[in-house]
Amino acid sequence: MATEYQRYQMQDGKTRLGQEYFNPVWQALDARLDRLEQVRLDWESAVADIQQFGLERIDATIAPILAEAQALLVEIQTLYSELMQLVEDIDIQGQIDTSLAAQTAWVEGAIAALEVQTEEAIEEAVSNIEGVPAGAIIIWTGTACPAGWVRATELDGFYLKGAADAAVPNLTPAGANTHSHSVTHDHSFPYHTHDMSHTHSGTTGAPNSASTTANSGFNIPIEQNHTHNFTTSSQSTSTTGGASGTTGEYSGSTGSQSNEPEHVTVLFCKKS
């Protein structure tokens, strides 16, 4: 917070001690006191809201800070009264200048320190809320983990999977981000043969025969119906040979494909 000392600095022989000088000084001090009082009221309101959610631990942490703020207000009001008393005596103008500058700087420093201490106290109180064990992990969408938590770097870049029944957690990476398929195959036509051997067998037909009587009165018989049996030898007509087909290999292209579904990225924060 910037100091306003230069704005109200007195100069011997030039500064007139009257309402034109002192009224702006009182207004500035009133404004600063009002801001500090508003800070105290805002934190008291915040503590009241937090208490409604049962976070009494935070209230216990902030209470000393608020008490210190109250004490600072009382001290500032006392200094304000003392300053007014000093102004009544115009012969101590140098003391007025010194006191005003010193008190202004002190008030500004006290307010800044109070704001820092209050913020740190709230963060510490939230971080130490009972019921959150050390090592617990939360999902965080901020750019850095909150106070009291550290980034679980061992989980960076990984999806989480619940351990199987009766199994214990295992932080060794498993699975893969990509996969591929091989499409190579072939067809085999082995060497083989066909047997074409065969035979023919049959019986001759029965030709007609006749009986003739000669003029001499003798009957000369002529052989009548008869047959001739024959069987051809086994004849084979075969052609054998190796018939072979073509064996070939057909292959398609393979490539790496992503396994990742649509997602957003977060931080895994671990309780210190």
mmCIF file of C-alpha atoms in Angstrom:
data_model
loop_
_atom_site.group_PDB
_atom_site.id
_atom_site.type_symbol
_atom_site.label_atom_id
_atom_site.label_comp_id
_atom_site.label_asym_id
_atom_site.label_seq_id
_atom_site.Cartn_x
_atom_site.Cartn_y
_atom_site.Cartn_z
ATOM 1 C CA MET A 1 0.000 0.000 0.000
ATOM 2 C CA ALA A 2 1.493 3.336 -1.047
ATOM 3 C CA THR A 3 2.242 5.949 1.616
ATOM 4 C CA GLU A 4 0.553 9.350 1.483
ATOM 5 C CA TYR A 5 3.245 11.145 3.464
ATOM 6 C CA GLN A 6 4.433 13.200 0.493
ATOM 7 C CA ARG A 7 0.913 14.390 -0.097
ATOM 8 C CA TYR A 8 0.615 15.953 3.356
ATOM 9 C CA GLN A 9 4.262 16.828 4.057
ATOM 10 C CA MET A 10 4.689 20.205 5.787
ATOM 11 C CA GLN A 11 7.284 22.798 4.852
ATOM 12 C CA ASP A 12 8.572 25.467 7.218
ATOM 13 C CA GLY A 13 7.346 28.906 6.287
ATOM 14 C CA LYS A 14 5.042 27.579 3.574
ATOM 15 C CA THR A 15 2.514 25.255 5.153
ATOM 16 C CA ARG A 16 -0.382 27.009 6.824
ATOM 17 C CA LEU A 17 -1.753 25.096 9.777
ATOM 18 C CA GLY A 18 -5.453 25.340 9.221
ATOM 19 C CA GLN A 19 -8.464 23.483 7.898
ATOM 20 C CA GLU A 20 -7.080 23.396 4.351
ATOM 21 C CA TYR A 21 -4.209 21.271 5.572
ATOM 22 C CA PHE A 22 -5.605 19.205 8.444
ATOM 23 C CA ASN A 23 -9.044 18.319 7.049
ATOM 24 C CA PRO A 24 -7.617 16.172 4.187
ATOM 25 C CA VAL A 25 -5.283 14.523 6.712
ATOM 26 C CA TRP A 26 -8.194 13.519 8.943
ATOM 27 C CA GLN A 27 -10.165 12.318 5.963
ATOM 28 C CA ALA A 28 -7.299 10.135 4.808
ATOM 29 C CA LEU A 29 -6.869 8.641 8.275
ATOM 30 C CA ASP A 30 -10.590 8.037 8.552
ATOM 31 C CA ALA A 31 -10.576 6.262 5.188
ATOM 32 C CA ARG A 32 -7.686 4.036 6.226
ATOM 33 C CA LEU A 33 -9.332 3.213 9.536
ATOM 34 C CA ASP A 34 -12.537 2.408 7.698
ATOM 35 C CA ARG A 35 -10.704 0.046 5.349
ATOM 36 C CA LEU A 36 -9.054 -1.755 8.238
ATOM 37 C CA GLU A 37 -12.358 -2.039 10.052
ATOM 38 C CA GLN A 38 -13.945 -3.423 6.897
ATOM 39 C CA VAL A 39 -11.192 -6.043 6.669
ATOM 40 C CA ARG A 40 -11.969 -7.139 10.209
ATOM 41 C CA LEU A 41 -15.709 -7.296 9.506
ATOM 42 C CA ASP A 42 -15.162 -9.241 6.293
ATOM 43 C CA TRP A 43 -13.056 -11.867 8.050
ATOM 44 C CA GLU A 44 -15.542 -12.143 10.891
ATOM 45 C CA SER A 45 -18.275 -12.716 8.320
ATOM 46 C CA ALA A 46 -16.142 -15.332 6.561
ATOM 47 C CA VAL A 47 -15.481 -17.130 9.842
ATOM 48 C CA ALA A 48 -19.221 -17.132 10.606
ATOM 49 C CA ASP A 49 -19.915 -18.724 7.230
ATOM 50 C CA ILE A 50 -17.215 -21.332 7.756
ATOM 51 C CA GLN A 51 -18.555 -22.198 11.198
ATOM 52 C CA GLN A 52 -21.907 -23.017 9.638
ATOM 53 C CA PHE A 53 -20.162 -25.820 7.785
ATOM 54 C CA GLY A 54 -18.655 -27.196 10.993
ATOM 55 C CA LEU A 55 -15.024 -26.243 10.332
ATOM 56 C CA GLU A 56 -14.306 -25.117 13.887
ATOM 57 C CA ARG A 57 -10.600 -25.816 13.412
ATOM 58 C CA ILE A 58 -10.374 -22.954 10.926
ATOM 59 C CA ASP A 59 -12.200 -20.670 13.321
ATOM 60 C CA ALA A 60 -9.762 -21.559 16.098
ATOM 61 C CA THR A 61 -6.838 -20.694 13.818
ATOM 62 C CA ILE A 62 -8.252 -17.392 12.591
ATOM 63 C CA ALA A 63 -9.521 -16.183 15.969
ATOM 64 C CA PRO A 64 -6.057 -15.028 17.186
ATOM 65 C CA ILE A 65 -5.562 -13.119 13.930
ATOM 66 C CA LEU A 66 -8.885 -11.339 14.359
ATOM 67 C CA ALA A 67 -8.028 -10.542 17.951
ATOM 68 C CA GLU A 68 -4.759 -9.029 16.784
ATOM 69 C CA ALA A 69 -6.656 -6.966 14.209
ATOM 70 C CA GLN A 70 -8.956 -5.674 16.929
ATOM 71 C CA ALA A 71 -5.969 -4.730 19.077
ATOM 72 C CA LEU A 72 -4.429 -2.916 16.119
ATOM 73 C CA LEU A 73 -7.612 -0.920 15.640
ATOM 74 C CA VAL A 74 -7.609 0.117 19.277
ATOM 75 C CA GLU A 75 -3.970 1.131 19.049
ATOM 76 C CA ILE A 76 -4.597 3.109 15.869
ATOM 77 C CA GLN A 77 -7.489 4.933 17.490
ATOM 78 C CA THR A 78 -5.269 5.780 20.461
ATOM 79 C CA LEU A 79 -2.560 7.114 18.155
ATOM 80 C CA TYR A 80 -5.170 9.117 16.298
ATOM 81 C CA SER A 81 -6.254 10.777 19.548
ATOM 82 C CA GLU A 82 -2.649 11.509 20.486
ATOM 83 C CA LEU A 83 -2.040 13.047 17.085
ATOM 84 C CA MET A 84 -5.001 15.351 17.471
ATOM 85 C CA GLN A 85 -3.606 16.459 20.811
ATOM 86 C CA LEU A 86 -0.274 17.242 19.168
ATOM 87 C CA VAL A 87 -1.919 19.337 16.474
ATOM 88 C CA GLU A 88 -3.404 21.620 19.077
ATOM 89 C CA ASP A 89 0.065 22.973 19.774
ATOM 90 C CA ILE A 90 1.341 24.597 16.567
ATOM 91 C CA ASP A 91 4.796 25.110 18.092
ATOM 92 C CA ILE A 92 5.582 21.419 17.616
ATOM 93 C CA GLN A 93 5.032 21.330 13.886
ATOM 94 C CA GLY A 94 8.159 19.224 13.321
ATOM 95 C CA GLN A 95 6.916 16.608 15.726
ATOM 96 C CA ILE A 96 3.584 16.569 13.914
ATOM 97 C CA ASP A 97 5.280 15.920 10.573
ATOM 98 C CA THR A 98 7.435 13.131 12.001
ATOM 99 C CA SER A 99 4.607 11.529 13.924
ATOM 100 C CA LEU A 100 2.157 11.681 11.011
ATOM 101 C CA ALA A 101 4.597 10.089 8.579
ATOM 102 C CA ALA A 102 5.630 7.405 11.060
ATOM 103 C CA GLN A 103 2.074 6.502 12.002
ATOM 104 C CA THR A 104 0.948 6.423 8.394
ATOM 105 C CA ALA A 105 3.726 4.011 7.474
ATOM 106 C CA TRP A 106 3.026 1.898 10.533
ATOM 107 C CA VAL A 107 -0.697 1.615 9.724
ATOM 108 C CA GLU A 108 0.025 0.635 6.129
ATOM 109 C CA GLY A 109 2.544 -2.001 7.215
ATOM 110 C CA ALA A 110 0.194 -3.380 9.869
ATOM 111 C CA ILE A 111 -2.684 -3.746 7.393
ATOM 112 C CA ALA A 112 -0.485 -5.466 4.781
ATOM 113 C CA ALA A 113 0.977 -7.864 7.369
ATOM 114 C CA LEU A 114 -2.475 -8.644 8.724
ATOM 115 C CA GLU A 115 -3.781 -9.530 5.273
ATOM 116 C CA VAL A 116 -0.838 -11.878 4.616
ATOM 117 C CA GLN A 117 -1.098 -13.559 8.022
ATOM 118 C CA THR A 118 -4.837 -14.062 7.675
ATOM 119 C CA GLU A 119 -4.525 -15.625 4.215
ATOM 120 C CA GLU A 120 -1.740 -17.963 5.370
ATOM 121 C CA ALA A 121 -3.709 -18.927 8.459
ATOM 122 C CA ILE A 122 -6.763 -19.848 6.405
ATOM 123 C CA GLU A 123 -4.734 -21.957 3.975
ATOM 124 C CA GLU A 124 -3.007 -23.756 6.839
ATOM 125 C CA ALA A 125 -6.285 -24.367 8.649
ATOM 126 C CA VAL A 126 -7.942 -25.784 5.530
ATOM 127 C CA SER A 127 -4.926 -27.977 4.883
ATOM 128 C CA ASN A 128 -4.972 -29.376 8.439
ATOM 129 C CA ILE A 129 -8.672 -30.204 8.638
ATOM 130 C CA GLU A 130 -9.068 -33.448 10.557
ATOM 131 C CA GLY A 131 -10.218 -36.484 8.621
ATOM 132 C CA VAL A 132 -7.846 -36.143 5.636
ATOM 133 C CA PRO A 133 -4.998 -38.646 6.140
ATOM 134 C CA ALA A 134 -1.497 -38.037 4.800
ATOM 135 C CA GLY A 135 -1.103 -39.619 1.384
ATOM 136 C CA ALA A 136 -4.741 -39.073 0.373
ATOM 137 C CA ILE A 137 -5.085 -38.048 -3.286
ATOM 138 C CA ILE A 138 -7.503 -35.527 -4.768
ATOM 139 C CA ILE A 139 -8.195 -34.416 -8.330
ATOM 140 C CA TRP A 140 -7.273 -30.753 -8.845
ATOM 141 C CA THR A 141 -8.044 -28.571 -11.873
ATOM 142 C CA GLY A 142 -5.799 -25.659 -10.862
ATOM 143 C CA THR A 143 -2.321 -25.042 -12.241
ATOM 144 C CA ALA A 144 -0.671 -26.058 -8.932
ATOM 145 C CA CYS A 145 -1.710 -28.113 -5.914
ATOM 146 C CA PRO A 146 -3.070 -26.178 -2.886
ATOM 147 C CA ALA A 147 -1.047 -25.561 0.278
ATOM 148 C CA GLY A 148 -0.460 -28.769 2.231
ATOM 149 C CA TRP A 149 -0.662 -30.914 -0.901
ATOM 150 C CA VAL A 150 2.033 -31.982 -3.379
ATOM 151 C CA ARG A 151 1.738 -33.183 -6.942
ATOM 152 C CA ALA A 152 1.674 -37.000 -7.248
ATOM 153 C CA THR A 153 4.144 -37.112 -10.116
ATOM 154 C CA GLU A 154 4.099 -40.928 -10.131
ATOM 155 C CA LEU A 155 0.588 -40.668 -11.615
ATOM 156 C CA ASP A 156 1.435 -38.102 -14.309
ATOM 157 C CA GLY A 157 0.310 -39.274 -17.755
ATOM 158 C CA PHE A 158 -1.645 -42.321 -16.503
ATOM 159 C CA TYR A 159 -5.296 -43.314 -16.200
ATOM 160 C CA LEU A 160 -6.294 -44.938 -12.914
ATOM 161 C CA LYS A 161 -7.787 -48.417 -12.541
ATOM 162 C CA GLY A 162 -9.175 -49.942 -9.359
ATOM 163 C CA ALA A 163 -7.185 -52.890 -7.972
ATOM 164 C CA ALA A 164 -8.788 -56.301 -8.525
ATOM 165 C CA ASP A 165 -10.445 -58.128 -5.638
ATOM 166 C CA ALA A 166 -7.897 -58.982 -2.903
ATOM 167 C CA ALA A 167 -5.130 -57.338 -4.943
ATOM 168 C CA VAL A 168 -2.889 -54.548 -3.669
ATOM 169 C CA PRO A 169 -2.215 -51.255 -5.451
ATOM 170 C CA ASN A 170 0.562 -51.453 -8.015
ATOM 171 C CA LEU A 171 2.184 -48.320 -9.454
ATOM 172 C CA THR A 172 4.083 -50.238 -12.142
ATOM 173 C CA PRO A 173 2.791 -48.928 -15.509
ATOM 174 C CA ALA A 174 0.696 -51.419 -17.497
ATOM 175 C CA GLY A 175 -1.147 -51.366 -20.803
ATOM 176 C CA ALA A 176 -0.173 -49.337 -23.856
ATOM 177 C CA ASN A 177 -1.184 -46.093 -25.496
ATOM 178 C CA THR A 178 -1.159 -47.635 -28.997
ATOM 179 C CA HIS A 179 -1.823 -51.009 -30.682
ATOM 180 C CA SER A 180 -1.346 -52.613 -34.101
ATOM 181 C CA HIS A 181 -2.752 -55.600 -36.104
ATOM 182 C CA SER A 182 -0.768 -57.922 -38.428
ATOM 183 C CA VAL A 183 -2.681 -59.085 -41.534
ATOM 184 C CA THR A 184 -0.080 -61.465 -43.102
ATOM 185 C CA HIS A 185 -1.462 -64.955 -44.223
ATOM 186 C CA ASP A 186 -0.862 -67.579 -46.894
ATOM 187 C CA HIS A 187 -2.627 -70.508 -48.686
ATOM 188 C CA SER A 188 -0.802 -73.838 -49.386
ATOM 189 C CA PHE A 189 -1.608 -76.193 -52.327
ATOM 190 C CA PRO A 190 0.445 -79.411 -51.598
ATOM 191 C CA TYR A 191 1.758 -81.854 -54.219
ATOM 192 C CA HIS A 192 -0.774 -84.711 -55.020
ATOM 193 C CA THR A 193 -1.604 -87.425 -57.697
ATOM 194 C CA HIS A 194 -4.691 -89.014 -59.369
ATOM 195 C CA ASP A 195 -4.770 -92.849 -60.226
ATOM 196 C CA MET A 196 -6.574 -93.507 -63.567
ATOM 197 C CA SER A 197 -5.908 -97.305 -64.127
ATOM 198 C CA HIS A 198 -8.907 -99.607 -65.225
ATOM 199 C CA THR A 199 -9.653 -102.967 -66.959
ATOM 200 C CA HIS A 200 -12.244 -104.444 -69.466
ATOM 201 C CA SER A 201 -13.607 -108.046 -69.418
ATOM 202 C CA GLY A 202 -16.410 -109.756 -71.458
ATOM 203 C CA THR A 203 -17.860 -112.897 -73.165
ATOM 204 C CA THR A 204 -18.227 -113.525 -76.944
ATOM 205 C CA GLY A 205 -21.692 -113.949 -78.267
ATOM 206 C CA ALA A 206 -23.231 -117.367 -79.149
ATOM 207 C CA PRO A 207 -23.222 -117.817 -82.999
ATOM 208 C CA ASN A 208 -25.961 -119.932 -84.706
ATOM 209 C CA SER A 209 -25.194 -123.522 -85.921
ATOM 210 C CA ALA A 210 -27.195 -126.003 -88.180
ATOM 211 C CA SER A 211 -27.588 -129.748 -88.915
ATOM 212 C CA THR A 212 -27.328 -131.029 -92.584
ATOM 213 C CA THR A 213 -28.434 -134.470 -94.136
ATOM 214 C CA ALA A 214 -26.371 -135.585 -97.074
ATOM 215 C CA ASN A 215 -27.743 -137.438 -100.134
ATOM 216 C CA SER A 216 -26.127 -140.671 -99.081
ATOM 217 C CA GLY A 217 -28.662 -140.967 -96.343
ATOM 218 C CA PHE A 218 -26.246 -140.125 -93.626
ATOM 219 C CA ASN A 219 -27.044 -137.403 -91.213
ATOM 220 C CA ILE A 220 -23.955 -135.257 -90.674
ATOM 221 C CA PRO A 221 -24.297 -133.219 -87.550
ATOM 222 C CA ILE A 222 -22.763 -129.774 -87.439
ATOM 223 C CA GLU A 223 -21.928 -128.247 -84.115
ATOM 224 C CA GLN A 224 -24.758 -126.120 -82.901
ATOM 225 C CA ASN A 225 -24.745 -123.106 -80.647
ATOM 226 C CA HIS A 226 -21.511 -122.640 -78.721
ATOM 227 C CA THR A 227 -19.554 -119.920 -77.079
ATOM 228 C CA HIS A 228 -15.989 -118.787 -76.759
ATOM 229 C CA ASN A 229 -15.005 -117.217 -73.485
ATOM 230 C CA PHE A 230 -12.173 -114.772 -73.294
ATOM 231 C CA THR A 231 -10.885 -112.238 -70.874
ATOM 232 C CA THR A 232 -8.511 -109.524 -71.796
ATOM 233 C CA SER A 233 -5.602 -108.895 -69.581
ATOM 234 C CA SER A 234 -5.826 -106.026 -67.227
ATOM 235 C CA GLN A 235 -5.188 -102.957 -69.205
ATOM 236 C CA SER A 236 -4.392 -99.767 -67.456
ATOM 237 C CA THR A 237 -4.437 -96.363 -68.777
ATOM 238 C CA SER A 238 -2.986 -94.172 -66.174
ATOM 239 C CA THR A 239 -1.403 -90.903 -66.017
ATOM 240 C CA THR A 240 0.164 -89.892 -62.803
ATOM 241 C CA GLY A 241 2.063 -86.867 -62.033
ATOM 242 C CA GLY A 242 2.648 -84.304 -59.443
ATOM 243 C CA ALA A 243 0.135 -81.541 -59.496
ATOM 244 C CA SER A 244 1.291 -78.611 -57.502
ATOM 245 C CA GLY A 245 -0.340 -75.303 -56.878
ATOM 246 C CA THR A 246 1.155 -71.898 -56.126
ATOM 247 C CA THR A 247 1.947 -70.910 -52.592
ATOM 248 C CA GLY A 248 1.912 -67.217 -52.014
ATOM 249 C CA GLU A 249 2.022 -64.762 -49.129
ATOM 250 C CA TYR A 250 -0.367 -61.873 -48.924
ATOM 251 C CA SER A 251 0.391 -59.068 -46.536
ATOM 252 C CA GLY A 252 -1.328 -55.829 -45.712
ATOM 253 C CA SER A 253 0.099 -52.740 -44.102
ATOM 254 C CA THR A 254 0.408 -52.473 -40.331
ATOM 255 C CA GLY A 255 0.423 -49.283 -38.309
ATOM 256 C CA SER A 256 0.198 -47.926 -34.775
ATOM 257 C CA GLN A 257 -3.205 -46.638 -33.627
ATOM 258 C CA SER A 258 -4.007 -44.626 -30.475
ATOM 259 C CA ASN A 259 -5.990 -46.281 -27.655
ATOM 260 C CA GLU A 260 -6.851 -43.026 -25.899
ATOM 261 C CA PRO A 261 -10.514 -41.982 -25.572
ATOM 262 C CA GLU A 262 -11.613 -38.337 -25.467
ATOM 263 C CA HIS A 263 -10.339 -36.826 -22.193
ATOM 264 C CA VAL A 264 -9.246 -33.783 -20.178
ATOM 265 C CA THR A 265 -6.095 -33.428 -18.062
ATOM 266 C CA VAL A 266 -6.011 -32.752 -14.304
ATOM 267 C CA LEU A 267 -3.531 -32.787 -11.428
ATOM 268 C CA PHE A 268 -3.412 -35.579 -8.860
ATOM 269 C CA CYS A 269 -2.499 -33.926 -5.545
ATOM 270 C CA LYS A 270 -1.318 -35.905 -2.513
ATOM 271 C CA LYS A 271 -1.813 -34.806 1.103
ATOM 272 C CA SER A 272 1.524 -34.015 2.752
#
